[in-house]
Amino acid sequence: NEFEEWSEDVAERTDLGYSVDFFGTEELYNSSGIRLVSQTMISEDNGMMLYLEFVNDSRDTILININRVALNGLVINSSYLAESEPIRPSTHRAVTVNLSPWHEEEYRGILGITEIGSVSFDLILENTIYDVIDKERVNVNVSDASASFDKTGIEAYNDYGIRLVFKGFAKDPYGLTDRISALFIVENTGEEGLIVGFEGEYVSINELLSGAYGNSQILLNGEFAILDIEITNELDISDFSEITGLEFELVIQDENYSQISEPTISVHF
């Protein structure tokens, strides 16, 4: 089909900065008239994308949502990365999932991802009035590599079914800002879905305040996710060895967004 021809064409255009890391035609999903019939992972200068080709065999327009994307089982983003993409009856549609910047060598090194072996995500189908039709976890094996990451690090918190491990600091991989990312791995050791995120607009570095913002992650029991706190680096830190302490507020909620705990996290190096 046209999507396969496009993928093969892109694979040959490495001189333009593209490379196809994976192309598969296994039907990974088939329900409610929607089929996921091919998957293409492409790297380029500005990032890595996963293209998912869907077919609508039903008589209705369906909305496709992609949520809780994970690399090697490590959730990188709980936000909708492809939200409400409509696919009309008897048509194909390519949905794009942005895997940047987690494919970058510096980030992968900190997280212990030597190679991307799998990409998984929640596939959520809705009708045109946003009623959920179906929801399923889909896994795309993109290589024969062991789908793993490094769970070890400095334990910063362990309570209320949440374990937080500090992994390291990273600079903006594109060199566009002087921001610093403080990277943690969150583990849900409890028995239900939990939401964990950075609370507030500031962190304390070496007991001095600096602006910051972060993400929230939705984790089921036994799942792991990245907590990325982006620090604006108002303190003009040029070397991570200058950082001796980091402190911030964490918020833990249940799946209904009711607050469970709001602990202060302190990490010292």
XYZ file of C-alpha atoms in Angstrom:
269
model
C 0.000 0.000 0.000
C 0.985 3.663 -0.115
C 2.218 3.671 3.506
C 4.574 0.742 2.877
C 5.877 2.369 -0.308
C 6.476 5.610 1.640
C 8.377 3.725 4.386
C 10.568 1.925 1.848
C 11.264 5.227 0.099
C 12.282 6.892 3.371
C 14.578 3.954 4.165
C 16.580 4.753 1.046
C 16.891 8.482 1.861
C 19.615 8.267 4.524
C 21.515 10.968 2.632
C 18.760 13.401 3.694
C 19.153 12.632 7.393
C 16.545 9.880 7.694
C 17.020 6.275 8.751
C 14.391 3.587 9.257
C 15.234 1.659 12.429
C 12.248 -0.690 12.210
C 9.440 -1.569 9.831
C 6.875 -4.246 10.675
C 3.635 -5.414 9.116
C 2.376 -7.656 11.906
C -1.253 -6.912 12.764
C -0.917 -5.955 16.413
C -4.490 -4.861 17.037
C -7.877 -5.823 15.591
C -11.030 -4.765 17.418
C -14.141 -2.601 16.923
C -13.403 -2.431 13.198
C -9.952 -0.870 13.718
C -6.725 -2.653 12.760
C -3.106 -1.675 13.432
C -1.432 -3.089 10.334
C 2.100 -1.628 10.210
C 4.642 0.146 12.391
C 7.658 2.234 11.297
C 10.301 3.752 13.574
C 12.325 6.538 11.962
C 15.324 8.496 13.258
C 16.262 11.912 11.949
C 18.418 14.803 13.080
C 15.718 16.270 15.304
C 14.396 13.119 16.929
C 12.808 9.700 16.658
C 9.234 8.963 15.585
C 7.051 5.871 15.577
C 4.462 5.837 12.791
C 1.449 3.580 13.329
C -0.730 2.695 10.330
C -4.384 2.068 11.204
C -7.212 0.830 8.980
C -10.885 1.506 9.670
C -13.074 -1.386 8.468
C -16.129 -0.101 10.337
C -18.900 2.180 9.123
C -18.135 4.898 11.662
C -15.490 7.554 12.188
C -13.309 6.507 15.133
C -10.971 8.651 17.249
C -7.550 7.137 18.011
C -5.669 8.083 21.182
C -2.155 6.968 22.138
C -1.282 7.238 25.840
C 1.335 6.055 28.392
C 4.099 5.344 25.884
C 6.958 3.188 27.222
C 10.428 2.274 25.968
C 11.561 -1.166 27.118
C 8.707 -1.151 29.637
C 9.694 2.235 31.111
C 6.851 4.761 30.741
C 8.239 7.963 29.232
C 5.057 10.013 28.968
C 1.550 9.602 30.378
C 0.143 12.466 28.322
C -1.778 11.847 25.132
C 0.941 11.824 22.474
C -1.542 11.362 19.675
C -4.901 12.660 20.811
C -8.223 12.140 19.067
C -6.840 11.403 15.621
C -9.962 10.693 13.518
C -9.979 7.847 11.026
C -12.897 7.693 8.633
C -14.574 4.513 7.374
C -12.688 2.486 4.735
C -9.503 4.565 5.089
C -5.916 4.226 6.324
C -4.298 6.711 8.700
C -0.751 7.082 10.040
C -0.586 8.235 13.672
C 2.732 9.728 14.809
C 4.237 9.042 18.248
C 7.183 11.250 19.211
C 9.858 9.297 21.111
C 12.206 12.272 21.572
C 14.331 13.042 23.497
C 14.398 9.640 25.165
C 16.216 8.055 22.238
C 19.178 10.410 22.772
C 22.407 8.698 23.825
C 22.864 10.836 26.972
C 19.358 10.129 28.246
C 19.540 6.426 27.397
C 22.906 6.151 29.113
C 21.524 7.602 32.344
C 18.525 5.274 32.210
C 20.560 2.207 31.267
C 18.778 1.678 27.940
C 21.536 0.249 25.759
C 19.136 -0.338 22.866
C 15.412 0.138 22.289
C 13.847 -3.312 22.119
C 10.175 -2.440 22.471
C 7.721 0.438 22.369
C 4.409 -0.066 24.176
C 1.390 2.177 24.651
C -2.268 2.327 25.624
C -4.443 2.413 22.514
C -7.775 4.072 23.284
C -10.618 4.194 20.747
C -13.480 6.662 21.062
C -16.528 7.529 19.007
C -17.101 11.080 17.793
C -18.810 12.089 21.067
C -15.737 10.847 23.009
C -17.254 7.698 24.497
C -14.551 5.061 24.986
C -15.139 2.084 22.695
C -12.064 0.025 23.552
C -8.751 0.273 25.405
C -5.827 -2.103 25.052
C -2.106 -2.161 25.826
C -0.140 -2.691 22.605
C 3.519 -3.726 22.382
C 5.736 -3.228 19.324
C 8.942 -5.278 19.359
C 11.265 -3.082 17.307
C 14.444 -5.158 17.691
C 15.774 -8.400 19.135
C 17.525 -6.463 21.912
C 16.697 -7.188 25.525
C 13.962 -4.737 26.518
C 15.553 -3.498 29.721
C 16.612 -0.429 31.693
C 18.611 0.183 34.867
C 16.404 0.396 37.969
C 19.261 1.175 40.375
C 20.224 4.599 41.705
C 19.973 6.793 44.787
C 16.737 5.957 46.587
C 15.063 9.282 47.338
C 11.652 8.068 48.578
C 9.861 4.827 49.435
C 6.361 5.067 50.918
C 2.638 4.915 50.044
C 3.378 2.318 47.347
C 5.827 4.591 45.518
C 9.596 4.154 45.241
C 11.600 7.017 43.731
C 15.197 6.538 42.521
C 17.462 9.354 41.319
C 19.311 8.463 38.098
C 21.284 11.582 37.178
C 21.331 14.997 35.541
C 21.221 15.694 31.797
C 21.616 18.801 29.655
C 19.285 19.872 26.856
C 20.154 17.261 24.192
C 19.594 19.786 21.400
C 21.700 22.530 22.972
C 18.913 25.101 22.569
C 18.623 26.041 26.261
C 20.758 25.881 29.400
C 18.124 23.869 31.275
C 19.043 20.864 33.405
C 16.934 17.722 33.656
C 16.924 15.839 36.953
C 15.921 12.297 35.983
C 14.216 9.885 38.374
C 12.621 6.469 37.947
C 9.304 5.988 39.751
C 8.092 2.499 40.664
C 4.551 1.667 41.737
C 4.946 -1.010 44.413
C 1.322 -0.678 45.525
C -1.811 -2.472 44.440
C -3.640 0.158 42.406
C -3.155 2.861 39.828
C -1.235 5.863 41.141
C -0.379 9.299 39.719
C 2.999 10.744 40.657
C 4.320 14.159 39.674
C 6.406 17.209 40.463
C 4.575 19.778 42.568
C 5.271 23.519 42.416
C 7.332 25.878 40.295
C 10.690 25.720 42.052
C 13.356 23.287 43.212
C 16.116 23.917 45.717
C 19.643 23.307 44.401
C 22.395 23.635 46.980
C 19.738 25.344 49.171
C 19.066 28.027 46.538
C 15.790 28.254 44.606
C 15.633 27.786 40.855
C 12.609 27.682 38.556
C 11.457 24.248 37.423
C 8.613 22.305 35.897
C 7.903 18.611 35.561
C 5.576 15.900 34.376
C 3.125 13.553 36.036
C 3.016 9.844 35.364
C 0.205 7.318 35.659
C 1.490 3.956 36.879
C -0.306 0.676 37.368
C 0.893 -1.811 39.970
C 4.434 -2.973 39.213
C 5.090 -0.355 36.520
C 8.068 1.976 36.185
C 8.090 5.504 34.739
C 10.430 8.445 34.194
C 10.014 11.558 36.304
C 11.766 14.393 34.463
C 12.153 17.649 36.412
C 13.372 20.383 34.079
C 15.323 23.078 35.940
C 15.764 26.490 34.337
C 19.333 26.744 35.696
C 19.048 30.284 37.019
C 22.077 29.431 39.170
C 24.203 29.083 36.023
C 25.571 25.658 36.900
C 28.090 24.581 34.274
C 29.187 21.266 35.807
C 26.915 18.736 37.517
C 29.626 18.141 40.127
C 28.716 21.593 41.493
C 25.333 20.204 42.631
C 25.512 18.832 46.168
C 21.816 18.740 47.010
C 18.378 18.794 45.358
C 15.019 19.304 47.078
C 11.461 19.536 45.723
C 7.830 18.673 46.453
C 6.300 15.482 45.084
C 2.581 14.786 44.851
C 1.082 11.280 44.960
C -2.561 10.807 43.963
C -4.873 7.882 43.386
C -6.379 7.208 39.964
C -9.260 9.592 40.789
C -6.774 12.435 41.455
C -7.426 12.412 45.208
C -4.247 13.345 47.052
C -2.516 10.605 49.037
C 0.688 12.355 50.059
C 2.801 15.418 49.283
C 6.294 14.585 50.536
C 9.401 16.764 50.346
C 12.112 14.931 48.442
C 15.733 15.602 49.397
C 18.678 14.091 47.541
C 22.276 14.723 48.561
C 25.374 13.887 46.554
